[in-house]
Coordinates of N, CA and C in Angstrom, one line a residue:
M643 N 26.7 -4.8 -16.3 CA 25.7 -3.9 -15.7 C 25.0 -4.7 -14.6
K644 N 24.9 -4.2 -13.4 CA 24.2 -4.9 -12.4 C 22.7 -4.9 -12.6
K645 N 22.1 -6.0 -12.2 CA 20.6 -6.1 -12.4 C 19.8 -5.2 -11.5
Y646 N 20.3 -5.0 -10.3 CA 19.6 -4.1 -9.3 C 20.6 -3.0 -8.8
P647 N 20.8 -2.0 -9.6 CA 21.8 -1.0 -9.1 C 21.4 -0.2 -7.9
W648 N 20.0 -0.2 -7.7 CA 19.5 0.6 -6.5 C 20.0 0.0 -5.2
I649 N 20.4 -1.3 -5.2 CA 20.9 -1.9 -4.0 C 22.1 -1.2 -3.5
D650 N 23.0 -0.9 -4.5 CA 24.3 -0.2 -4.1 C 23.9 1.2 -3.5
D651 N 22.9 1.8 -4.0 CA 22.5 3.1 -3.5 C 22.0 3.1 -2.1
M652 N 21.5 1.9 -1.6 CA 21.0 1.7 -0.3 C 22.1 1.3 0.7
K653 N 23.2 0.9 0.3 CA 24.3 0.4 1.2 C 24.7 1.5 2.1
G654 N 24.7 1.2 3.4 CA 25.1 2.1 4.5 C 24.1 3.1 4.9
G655 N 22.9 3.0 4.2 CA 21.8 3.9 4.6 C 20.8 3.3 5.5
L656 N 19.8 4.1 5.9 CA 18.8 3.6 6.8 C 17.5 3.2 6.1
I657 N 17.1 2.0 6.4 CA 15.8 1.5 5.9 C 14.8 1.6 7.0
V658 N 13.7 2.4 6.9 CA 12.8 2.6 8.0 C 11.6 1.7 7.9
S659 N 11.3 1.0 8.9 CA 10.1 0.1 9.0 C 8.9 1.0 9.3
C660 N 7.9 1.0 8.4 CA 6.7 1.8 8.6 C 5.5 0.8 8.6
Q661 N 5.3 0.2 9.8 CA 4.3 -0.8 10.0 C 3.5 -0.5 11.2
F662 N 2.2 -0.4 11.1 CA 1.3 -0.1 12.2 C 0.1 -1.0 12.1
Y663 N -0.5 -1.4 13.2 CA -1.6 -2.3 13.2 C -2.8 -1.7 14.0
E664 N -4.0 -2.0 13.6 CA -5.2 -1.4 14.2 C -5.3 -1.5 15.7
D665 N -4.7 -2.5 16.3 CA -4.8 -2.6 17.7 C -3.7 -1.9 18.5
E666 N -2.9 -1.1 17.8 CA -1.8 -0.3 18.4 C -2.3 1.1 18.7
P667 N -1.8 1.7 19.8 CA -2.3 3.0 20.2 C -2.0 4.1 19.2
I668 N -0.9 4.0 18.4 CA -0.5 5.0 17.5 C -1.2 4.9 16.1
Y669 N -1.9 3.8 15.9 CA -2.5 3.6 14.6 C -3.5 4.6 14.1
T670 N -3.4 5.0 12.9 CA -4.4 5.7 12.1 C -4.3 5.1 10.7
P671 N -5.3 5.2 9.9 CA -5.2 4.6 8.5 C -4.1 5.1 7.7
T672 N -3.6 6.3 8.0 CA -2.5 6.9 7.2 C -1.2 7.0 7.9
M673 N -1.1 6.4 9.0 CA 0.2 6.5 9.8 C 1.4 5.9 9.1
A674 N 1.3 4.8 8.4 CA 2.4 4.2 7.6 C 2.9 5.2 6.5
V675 N 1.9 5.9 5.9 CA 2.3 6.8 4.8 C 3.0 8.0 5.4
K676 N 2.5 8.6 6.5 CA 3.1 9.7 7.1 C 4.5 9.4 7.7
M677 N 4.6 8.2 8.2 CA 6.0 7.8 8.7 C 6.9 7.6 7.5
A678 N 6.5 7.1 6.4 CA 7.3 6.9 5.2 C 7.7 8.3 4.7
E679 N 6.8 9.2 4.6 CA 7.1 10.6 4.2 C 8.2 11.2 5.1
A680 N 8.0 11.1 6.4 CA 9.0 11.6 7.3 C 10.3 11.0 7.2
A681 N 10.3 9.7 6.9 CA 11.6 8.9 6.8 C 12.3 9.4 5.5
Q682 N 11.6 9.6 4.4 CA 12.2 10.1 3.2 C 12.8 11.5 3.4
W683 N 12.0 12.4 4.1 CA 12.4 13.7 4.4 C 13.7 13.8 5.2
A684 N 13.8 12.8 6.1 CA 15.0 12.7 7.0 C 16.2 12.0 6.4
G685 N 16.1 11.5 5.1 CA 17.2 10.9 4.5 C 17.3 9.4 4.4
A686 N 16.2 8.7 4.7 CA 16.2 7.3 4.6 C 16.4 6.9 3.1
V687 N 17.0 5.7 3.0 CA 17.2 5.2 1.6 C 16.2 4.1 1.2
G688 N 15.4 3.7 2.1 CA 14.3 2.7 1.8 C 13.3 2.6 2.9
I689 N 12.2 1.9 2.5 CA 11.1 1.7 3.4 C 10.8 0.3 3.5
R690 N 10.4 -0.2 4.7 CA 9.9 -1.6 4.9 C 8.4 -1.4 5.2
A691 N 7.6 -2.0 4.4 CA 6.1 -1.8 4.6 C 5.4 -3.1 4.6
N692 N 4.3 -3.2 5.4 CA 3.5 -4.4 5.5 C 2.1 -4.1 4.8
S693 N 1.7 -5.0 4.0 CA 0.4 -5.1 3.3 C 0.4 -4.4 2.0
P694 N -0.3 -5.0 1.0 CA -0.5 -4.4 -0.3 C -1.1 -3.0 -0.2
Q695 N -2.0 -2.8 0.7 CA -2.7 -1.5 0.8 C -1.7 -0.4 1.2
D696 N -0.9 -0.7 2.3 CA 0.1 0.3 2.7 C 1.2 0.5 1.7
I697 N 1.6 -0.6 1.0 CA 2.6 -0.4 0.0 C 2.1 0.5 -1.1
R698 N 0.9 0.3 -1.6 CA 0.4 1.2 -2.7 C 0.3 2.6 -2.2
S699 N -0.2 2.8 -1.0 CA -0.4 4.2 -0.5 C 0.9 4.9 -0.3
I700 N 1.9 4.2 0.2 CA 3.3 4.8 0.3 C 3.9 5.1 -1.0
K701 N 3.7 4.2 -2.0 CA 4.3 4.4 -3.3 C 3.7 5.7 -4.0
E702 N 2.5 6.1 -3.6 CA 1.9 7.3 -4.2 C 2.6 8.5 -3.8
V703 N 3.3 8.5 -2.6 CA 3.8 9.8 -2.1 C 5.3 9.7 -1.8
V704 N 5.9 8.5 -1.8 CA 7.4 8.4 -1.5 C 8.1 7.8 -2.7
D705 N 9.2 8.4 -3.0 CA 10.0 7.9 -4.1 C 11.3 7.1 -3.6
L706 N 11.1 6.1 -2.8 CA 12.2 5.3 -2.3 C 11.8 3.8 -2.6
P707 N 12.9 2.9 -2.7 CA 12.6 1.5 -2.8 C 11.8 1.0 -1.5
I708 N 10.9 0.1 -1.8 CA 10.1 -0.4 -0.7 C 10.3 -1.9 -0.6
I709 N 10.7 -2.3 0.6 CA 10.8 -3.8 0.9 C 9.4 -4.2 1.4
G710 N 8.7 -4.9 0.7 CA 7.3 -5.3 1.1 C 7.2 -6.6 1.7
L711 N 6.3 -6.7 2.6 CA 6.0 -8.0 3.2 C 4.5 -7.9 3.6
Y712 N 4.0 -9.1 4.0 CA 2.5 -9.1 4.3 C 2.4 -10.1 5.4
K713 N 2.2 -9.5 6.6 CA 2.1 -10.3 7.8 C 0.6 -10.8 8.0
R714 N 0.5 -12.1 8.0 CA -0.8 -12.7 8.2 C -0.7 -14.0 9.0
W715 N -1.6 -14.2 9.9 CA -1.5 -15.3 10.8 C -2.6 -16.4 10.4
F716 N -2.1 -17.7 10.4 CA -2.9 -18.8 10.2 C -2.7 -19.9 11.3
D717 N -3.7 -20.6 11.6 CA -3.7 -21.6 12.6 C -2.7 -22.8 12.3
N718 N -2.6 -23.1 11.0 CA -1.9 -24.3 10.6 C -0.4 -24.1 10.4
T719 N 0.2 -22.9 10.7 CA 1.6 -22.6 10.4 C 2.1 -21.5 11.4
D720 N 3.4 -21.6 11.7 CA 4.1 -20.6 12.5 C 4.6 -19.5 11.6
V721 N 4.6 -19.7 10.3 CA 5.1 -18.7 9.3 C 4.0 -17.6 9.2
F722 N 4.4 -16.3 9.5 CA 3.4 -15.3 9.4 C 3.9 -14.1 8.5
I723 N 5.1 -14.1 8.1 CA 5.6 -13.0 7.2 C 5.5 -13.5 5.8
T724 N 4.6 -13.0 5.0 CA 4.3 -13.4 3.6 C 4.2 -14.9 3.5
P725 N 3.3 -15.5 4.2 CA 3.2 -16.9 4.3 C 2.8 -17.7 3.0
T726 N 2.2 -17.0 2.1 CA 1.7 -17.8 0.9 C 2.1 -17.1 -0.4
M727 N 2.1 -17.9 -1.5 CA 2.4 -17.3 -2.8 C 1.4 -16.3 -3.2
E728 N 0.2 -16.4 -2.8 CA -0.8 -15.4 -3.0 C -0.4 -14.0 -2.4
D729 N 0.2 -14.1 -1.2 CA 0.7 -12.9 -0.5 C 1.9 -12.3 -1.3
V730 N 2.8 -13.2 -1.7 CA 3.9 -12.7 -2.6 C 3.3 -11.9 -3.8
D731 N 2.4 -12.6 -4.5 CA 1.8 -12.0 -5.7 C 1.2 -10.6 -5.3
A732 N 0.5 -10.5 -4.2 CA -0.2 -9.3 -3.8 C 0.8 -8.2 -3.6
I733 N 1.9 -8.4 -2.9 CA 2.9 -7.3 -2.7 C 3.6 -7.0 -3.9
V734 N 3.9 -7.9 -4.8 CA 4.5 -7.6 -6.1 C 3.6 -6.7 -6.9
E735 N 2.3 -7.1 -7.0 CA 1.3 -6.3 -7.7 C 1.2 -4.9 -7.1
A736 N 1.4 -4.8 -5.8 CA 1.3 -3.5 -5.1 C 2.5 -2.6 -5.5
G737 N 3.6 -3.2 -6.0 CA 4.7 -2.4 -6.4 C 6.0 -2.7 -5.8
C738 N 6.2 -3.8 -5.2 CA 7.5 -4.2 -4.6 C 8.2 -5.2 -5.6

């Protein structure tokens, strides 16, 4: 038995990135959730979401696997996608 059978369910399907930032013109506090709902409605097999808050909010309304990340910028590193173990813990706790 495969450890992650849902991976096979995602093969060949579309994973939609639902990430918006406050400085973008399209941003609203619920934009990522609405985009994820639309993606599921249109047949997406997964969602890519940024931040524990957005992950939690999306999980409340969408029943798809979520690939979570947490983009944060620090002066002492060029790594900005889930740069710390605390960030990993936060997205896992949020449901990824």
